CSV table of C-alpha atoms in Angstrom, one decimal:
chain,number,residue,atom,x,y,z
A,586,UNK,CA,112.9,112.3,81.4
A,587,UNK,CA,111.9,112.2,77.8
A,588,UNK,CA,107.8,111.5,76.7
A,589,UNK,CA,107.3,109.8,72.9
A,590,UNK,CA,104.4,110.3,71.3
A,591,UNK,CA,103.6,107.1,69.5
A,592,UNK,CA,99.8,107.3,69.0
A,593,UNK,CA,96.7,110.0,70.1
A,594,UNK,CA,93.9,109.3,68.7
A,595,UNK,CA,90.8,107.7,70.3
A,596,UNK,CA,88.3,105.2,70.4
A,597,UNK,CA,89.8,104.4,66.5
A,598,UNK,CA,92.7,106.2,64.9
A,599,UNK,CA,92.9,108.8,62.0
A,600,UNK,CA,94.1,106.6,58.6
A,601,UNK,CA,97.5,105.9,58.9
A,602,UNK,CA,97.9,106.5,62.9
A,603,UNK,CA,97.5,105.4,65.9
A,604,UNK,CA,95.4,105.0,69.2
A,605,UNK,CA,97.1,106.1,72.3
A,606,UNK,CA,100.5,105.0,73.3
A,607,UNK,CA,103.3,106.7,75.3
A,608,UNK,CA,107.0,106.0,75.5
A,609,UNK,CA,108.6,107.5,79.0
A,610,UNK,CA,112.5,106.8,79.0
A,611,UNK,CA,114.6,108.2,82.1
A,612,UNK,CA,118.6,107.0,81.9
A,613,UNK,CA,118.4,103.3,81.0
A,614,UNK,CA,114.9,102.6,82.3
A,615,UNK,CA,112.4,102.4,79.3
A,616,UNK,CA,108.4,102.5,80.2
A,617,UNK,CA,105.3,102.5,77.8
A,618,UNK,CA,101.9,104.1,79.2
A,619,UNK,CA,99.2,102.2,77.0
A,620,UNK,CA,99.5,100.3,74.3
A,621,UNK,CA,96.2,100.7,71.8
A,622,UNK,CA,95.9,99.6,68.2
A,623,UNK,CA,99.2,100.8,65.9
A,624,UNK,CA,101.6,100.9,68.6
A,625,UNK,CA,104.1,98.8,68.8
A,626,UNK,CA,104.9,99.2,65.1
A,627,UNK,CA,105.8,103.0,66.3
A,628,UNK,CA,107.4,101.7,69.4
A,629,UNK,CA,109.7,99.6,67.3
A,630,UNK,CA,111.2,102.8,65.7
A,631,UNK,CA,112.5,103.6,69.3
A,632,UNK,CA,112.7,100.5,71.5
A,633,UNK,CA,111.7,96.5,71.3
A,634,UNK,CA,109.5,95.5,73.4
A,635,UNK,CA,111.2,93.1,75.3
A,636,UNK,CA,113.7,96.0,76.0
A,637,UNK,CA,111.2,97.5,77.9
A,638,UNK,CA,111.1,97.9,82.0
A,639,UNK,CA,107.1,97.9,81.9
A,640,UNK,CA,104.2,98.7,80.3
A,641,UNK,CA,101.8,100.2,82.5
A,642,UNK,CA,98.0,100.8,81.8
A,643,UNK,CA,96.0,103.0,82.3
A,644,UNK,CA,92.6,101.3,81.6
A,645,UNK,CA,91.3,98.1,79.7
A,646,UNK,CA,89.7,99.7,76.9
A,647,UNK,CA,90.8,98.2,73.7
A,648,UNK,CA,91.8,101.8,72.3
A,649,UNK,CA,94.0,101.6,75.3
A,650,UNK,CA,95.6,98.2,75.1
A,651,UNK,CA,94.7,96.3,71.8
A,652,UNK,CA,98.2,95.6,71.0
A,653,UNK,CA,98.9,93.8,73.9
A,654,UNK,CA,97.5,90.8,72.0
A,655,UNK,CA,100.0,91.2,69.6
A,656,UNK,CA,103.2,92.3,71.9
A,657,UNK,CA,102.7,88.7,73.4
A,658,UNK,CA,103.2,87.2,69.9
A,659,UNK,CA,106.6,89.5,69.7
A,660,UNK,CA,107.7,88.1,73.0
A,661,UNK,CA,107.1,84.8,72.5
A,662,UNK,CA,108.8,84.8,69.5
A,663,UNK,CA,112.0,87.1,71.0
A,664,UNK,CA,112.2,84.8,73.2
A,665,UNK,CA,111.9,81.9,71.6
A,666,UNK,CA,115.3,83.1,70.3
A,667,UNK,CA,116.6,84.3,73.4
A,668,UNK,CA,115.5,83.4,76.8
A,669,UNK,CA,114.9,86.1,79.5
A,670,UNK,CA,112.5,87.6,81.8
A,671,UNK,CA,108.4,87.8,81.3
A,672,UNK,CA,107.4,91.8,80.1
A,673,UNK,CA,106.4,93.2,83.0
A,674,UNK,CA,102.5,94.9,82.8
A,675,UNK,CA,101.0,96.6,85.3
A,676,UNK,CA,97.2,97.5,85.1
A,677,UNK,CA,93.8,97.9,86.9
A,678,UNK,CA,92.3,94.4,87.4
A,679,UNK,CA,88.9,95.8,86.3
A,680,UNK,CA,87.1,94.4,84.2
A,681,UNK,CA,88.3,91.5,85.3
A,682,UNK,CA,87.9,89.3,82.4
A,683,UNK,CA,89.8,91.7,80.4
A,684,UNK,CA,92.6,91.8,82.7
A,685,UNK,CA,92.9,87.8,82.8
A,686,UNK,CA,93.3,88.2,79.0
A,687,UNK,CA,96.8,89.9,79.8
A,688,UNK,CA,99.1,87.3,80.7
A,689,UNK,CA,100.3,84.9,78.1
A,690,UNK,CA,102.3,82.0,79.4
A,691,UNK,CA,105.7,83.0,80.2
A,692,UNK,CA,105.8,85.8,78.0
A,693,UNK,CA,103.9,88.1,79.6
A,694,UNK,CA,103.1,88.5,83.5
A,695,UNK,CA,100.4,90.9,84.6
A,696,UNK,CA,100.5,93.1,88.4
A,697,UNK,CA,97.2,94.4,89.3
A,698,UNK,CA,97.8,98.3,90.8
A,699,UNK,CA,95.2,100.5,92.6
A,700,UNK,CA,95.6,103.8,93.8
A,701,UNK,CA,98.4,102.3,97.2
A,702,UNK,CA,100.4,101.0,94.2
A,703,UNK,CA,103.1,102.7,94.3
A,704,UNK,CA,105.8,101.7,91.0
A,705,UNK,CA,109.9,102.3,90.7
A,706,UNK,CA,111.6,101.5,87.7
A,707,UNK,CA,115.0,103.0,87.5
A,708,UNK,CA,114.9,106.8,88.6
A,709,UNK,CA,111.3,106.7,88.0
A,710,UNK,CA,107.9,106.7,91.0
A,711,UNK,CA,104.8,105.8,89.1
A,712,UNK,CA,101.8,106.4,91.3
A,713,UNK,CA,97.9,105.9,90.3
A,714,UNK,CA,94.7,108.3,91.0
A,715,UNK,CA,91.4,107.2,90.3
A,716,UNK,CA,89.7,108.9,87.1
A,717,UNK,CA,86.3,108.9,86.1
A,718,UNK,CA,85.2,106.8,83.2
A,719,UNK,CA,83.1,103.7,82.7
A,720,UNK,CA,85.7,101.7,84.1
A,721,UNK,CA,88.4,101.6,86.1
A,722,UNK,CA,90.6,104.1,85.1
A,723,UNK,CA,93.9,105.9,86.3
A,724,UNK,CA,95.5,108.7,86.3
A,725,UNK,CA,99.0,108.3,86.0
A,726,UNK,CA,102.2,110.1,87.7
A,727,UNK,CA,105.6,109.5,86.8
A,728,UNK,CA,108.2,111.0,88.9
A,729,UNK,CA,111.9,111.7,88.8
A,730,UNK,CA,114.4,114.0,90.9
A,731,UNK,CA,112.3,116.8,90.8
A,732,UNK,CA,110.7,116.4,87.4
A,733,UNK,CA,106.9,115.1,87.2
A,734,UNK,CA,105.0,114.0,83.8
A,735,UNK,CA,101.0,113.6,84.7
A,736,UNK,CA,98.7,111.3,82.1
A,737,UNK,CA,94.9,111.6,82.6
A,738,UNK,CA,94.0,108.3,80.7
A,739,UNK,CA,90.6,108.5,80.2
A,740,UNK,CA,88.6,110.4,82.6
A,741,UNK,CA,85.9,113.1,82.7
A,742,UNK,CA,86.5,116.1,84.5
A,743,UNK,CA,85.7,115.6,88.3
A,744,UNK,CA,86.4,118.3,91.2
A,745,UNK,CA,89.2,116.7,92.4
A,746,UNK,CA,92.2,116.5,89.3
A,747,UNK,CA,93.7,120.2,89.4
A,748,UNK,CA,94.9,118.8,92.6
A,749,UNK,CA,96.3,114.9,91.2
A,750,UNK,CA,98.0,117.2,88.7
A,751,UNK,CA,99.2,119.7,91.2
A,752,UNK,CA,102.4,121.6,89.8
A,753,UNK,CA,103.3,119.2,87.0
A,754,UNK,CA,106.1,119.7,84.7
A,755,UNK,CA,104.1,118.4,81.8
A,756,UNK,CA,100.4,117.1,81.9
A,757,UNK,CA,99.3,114.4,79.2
A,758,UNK,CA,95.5,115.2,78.8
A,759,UNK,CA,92.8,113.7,77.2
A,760,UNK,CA,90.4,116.2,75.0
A,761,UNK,CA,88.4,113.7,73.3
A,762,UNK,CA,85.3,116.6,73.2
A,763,UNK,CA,85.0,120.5,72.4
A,764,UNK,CA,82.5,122.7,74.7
A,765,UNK,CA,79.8,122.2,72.7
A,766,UNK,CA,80.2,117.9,73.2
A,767,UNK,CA,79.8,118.9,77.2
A,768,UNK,CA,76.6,121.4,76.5
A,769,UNK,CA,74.6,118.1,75.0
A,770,UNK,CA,75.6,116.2,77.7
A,771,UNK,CA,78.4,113.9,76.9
A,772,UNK,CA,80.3,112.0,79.2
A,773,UNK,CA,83.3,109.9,80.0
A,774,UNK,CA,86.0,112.2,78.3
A,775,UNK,CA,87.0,115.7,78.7
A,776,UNK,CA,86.6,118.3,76.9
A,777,UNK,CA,89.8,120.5,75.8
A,778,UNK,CA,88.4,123.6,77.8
A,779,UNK,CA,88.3,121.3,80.9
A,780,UNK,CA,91.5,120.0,80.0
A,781,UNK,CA,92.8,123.7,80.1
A,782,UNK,CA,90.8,124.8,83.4
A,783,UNK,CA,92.5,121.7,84.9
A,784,UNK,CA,96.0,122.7,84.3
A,785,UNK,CA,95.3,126.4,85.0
A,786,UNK,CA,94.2,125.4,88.6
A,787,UNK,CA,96.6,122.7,89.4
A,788,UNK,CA,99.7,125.6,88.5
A,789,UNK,CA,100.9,123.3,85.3
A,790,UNK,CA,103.9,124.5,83.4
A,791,UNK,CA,102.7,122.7,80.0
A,792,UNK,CA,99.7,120.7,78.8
A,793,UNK,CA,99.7,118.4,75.8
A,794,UNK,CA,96.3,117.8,74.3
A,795,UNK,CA,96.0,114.2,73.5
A,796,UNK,CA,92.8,111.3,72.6
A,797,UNK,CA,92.2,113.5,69.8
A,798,UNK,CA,88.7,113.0,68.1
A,799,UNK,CA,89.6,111.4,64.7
A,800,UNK,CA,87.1,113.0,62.5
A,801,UNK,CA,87.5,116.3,63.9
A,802,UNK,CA,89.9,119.2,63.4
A,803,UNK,CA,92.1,119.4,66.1
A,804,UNK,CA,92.9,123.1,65.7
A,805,UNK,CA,89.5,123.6,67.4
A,806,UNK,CA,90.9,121.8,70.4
A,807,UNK,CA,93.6,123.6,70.6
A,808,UNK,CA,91.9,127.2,70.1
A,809,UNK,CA,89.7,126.5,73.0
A,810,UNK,CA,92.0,125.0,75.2
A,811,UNK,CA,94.7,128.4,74.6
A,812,UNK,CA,92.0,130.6,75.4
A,813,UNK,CA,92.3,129.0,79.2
A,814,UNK,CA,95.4,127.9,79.5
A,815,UNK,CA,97.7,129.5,76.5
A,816,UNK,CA,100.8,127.3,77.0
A,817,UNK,CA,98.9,124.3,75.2
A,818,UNK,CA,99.7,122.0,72.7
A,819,UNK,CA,98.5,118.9,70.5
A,820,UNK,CA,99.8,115.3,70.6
A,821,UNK,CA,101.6,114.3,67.4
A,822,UNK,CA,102.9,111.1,66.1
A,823,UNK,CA,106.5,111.1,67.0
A,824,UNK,CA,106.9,114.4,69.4
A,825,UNK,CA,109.1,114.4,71.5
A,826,UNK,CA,109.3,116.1,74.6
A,827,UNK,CA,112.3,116.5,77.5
A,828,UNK,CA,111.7,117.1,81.1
C-alpha cells in the first residue's frame, strides 16, 4: 500500500501548494482521501480522476473538498469522450446542503457513510470513526493484509483516538496548532504534541504531521511533536510513502 502526498496545508494553502489531499494506491485499486483546493492538478501527475476507484471524504469543509467542483467538470468532459461509470464519492451526509452539492448528473454519484460503513475497494477495508470538529467528521482506516494507514481528518484531540489508531503502520495526523494555540484555548484541530501523545499511546510505528498552519514554520511542529513521539515526520508535496 503506497500514501501520496498531494497537498497539507489547511484552511488555505502556502503560495504555490495545496490544501489536503491524499492518494492511497494498493495493486490496481486507486483511492483519494480528500480533495481540497489544488488537488487534482497534483493528482493528475499520478492518476486521472476518472481512473480512480473512489474518493472518499473525510468532512465537507471546503479545505477538504473544494475541488470536487471542479473534478465534476473533468468527468464530464472524460466522459463526454468516453462513456463509463459515475466517480464513485463516499462522504458524511453532514451538512447536508453541502453534501447534496456532490453529485453532478451522471458524472458524479455520492454514498453517504457513518461510522457501520464499512468500504472494500480492491485489497483495501476503509472504515470510519467519529472525530471531533464542528462537523461531521471522520477518521479514516484503510486496511490491507496486515498493513493499516490511519487519517485523522480534522479532529481535536478527544480521549478516545490512541485507541481508533491502535497499532497503525502509519498515522496521517492533523497538527494544525503548537502547544501554546491549546494553552489560549483553541479548538477544532490538534495540536502537534497531541498529535504525538496520540500515536505514543495507540503503539504507532510512524506518524506524518499533516494540515500544516500556512504561515507558520513547520519545524516547530515537528520539534514538539519529536520530543513525544521521536519517529515523526512532516507532510510534503509529493512524498511518498510504502506500507
Amino acid at each position: 500500500m503506497q500514501l501520496t502526498v498531494l497537498g497539507c496545508f489547511g484552511p488555505y494553502p502556502r503560495a504555490g501548494q495545496s490544501c489536503s489531499g491524499y492518494l492511497v494506491q494498493e495493486g490496481d485499486s486507486a483511492v483519494l482521501l480528500d480533495c481540497g483546493n489544488g488537488v487534482l492538478s497534483r493528482l493528475r501527475y499520478y492518476i486521472e480522476p476518472w481512473n480512480l476507484d473512489a474518493v472518499v471524504l473525510s468532512h465537507l469543509h471546503s479545505d477538504h473538498v473544494s475541488d470536487m467542483m471542479i473534478i465534476r467538470y473533468a468527468m464530464m468532459v472524460k466522459r463526454y469522450q468516453e462513456p463509463g461509470p459515475a466517480l464513485k464519492v463516499y462522504a458524511p451526509a453532514d451538512p447536508q446542503s453541502e453534501y447534496d452539492r456532490l453529485a453532478y448528473k451522471d458524472f458524479v454519484a455520492t454514498y453517504p457513510v457513518t461510522e457501520d460503513t464499512c468500504l472494500r475497494l480492491g485489497n483495501m477495508e476503509i472504515t470510519f470513526s467519529k472525530g471531533a470538529h464542528p462537523v461531521l467528521s471522520h477518521l479514516i482506516t484503510i486496511q490491507s493484509g496486515e498493513k493499516k494507514l490511519v487519517y485523522s481528518g480534522d479532529t481535536e484531540y478527544f480521549p478516545e483516538m490512541s485507541q481508533r489508531i491502535k497499532g497503525a503502520d502509519l498515522f496521517l495526523c492533523e497538527a494544525n496548532y503548537l502547544r501554546e494555540d491549546i494553552q489560549k484555548g483553541h479548538v477544532n484541530h490538534l495540536a502537534a504534541y497531541q498529535a504525538a501523545n496520540a500515536a505514543l499511546e495507540g503503539e504507532v510505528k510512524r506518524l506524518v504531521l499533516t494540515h500544516h498552519h500556512p504561515d507558520r514554520n513547520q519545524e516547530h511542529s515537528l520539534q514538539e511533536a519529536r520530543e513525544i513521539f521521536t519517529n515523526t515526520e512532516l507532510a510534503v508535496a509529493d512524498q511518498q510513502y510504502t506500507l
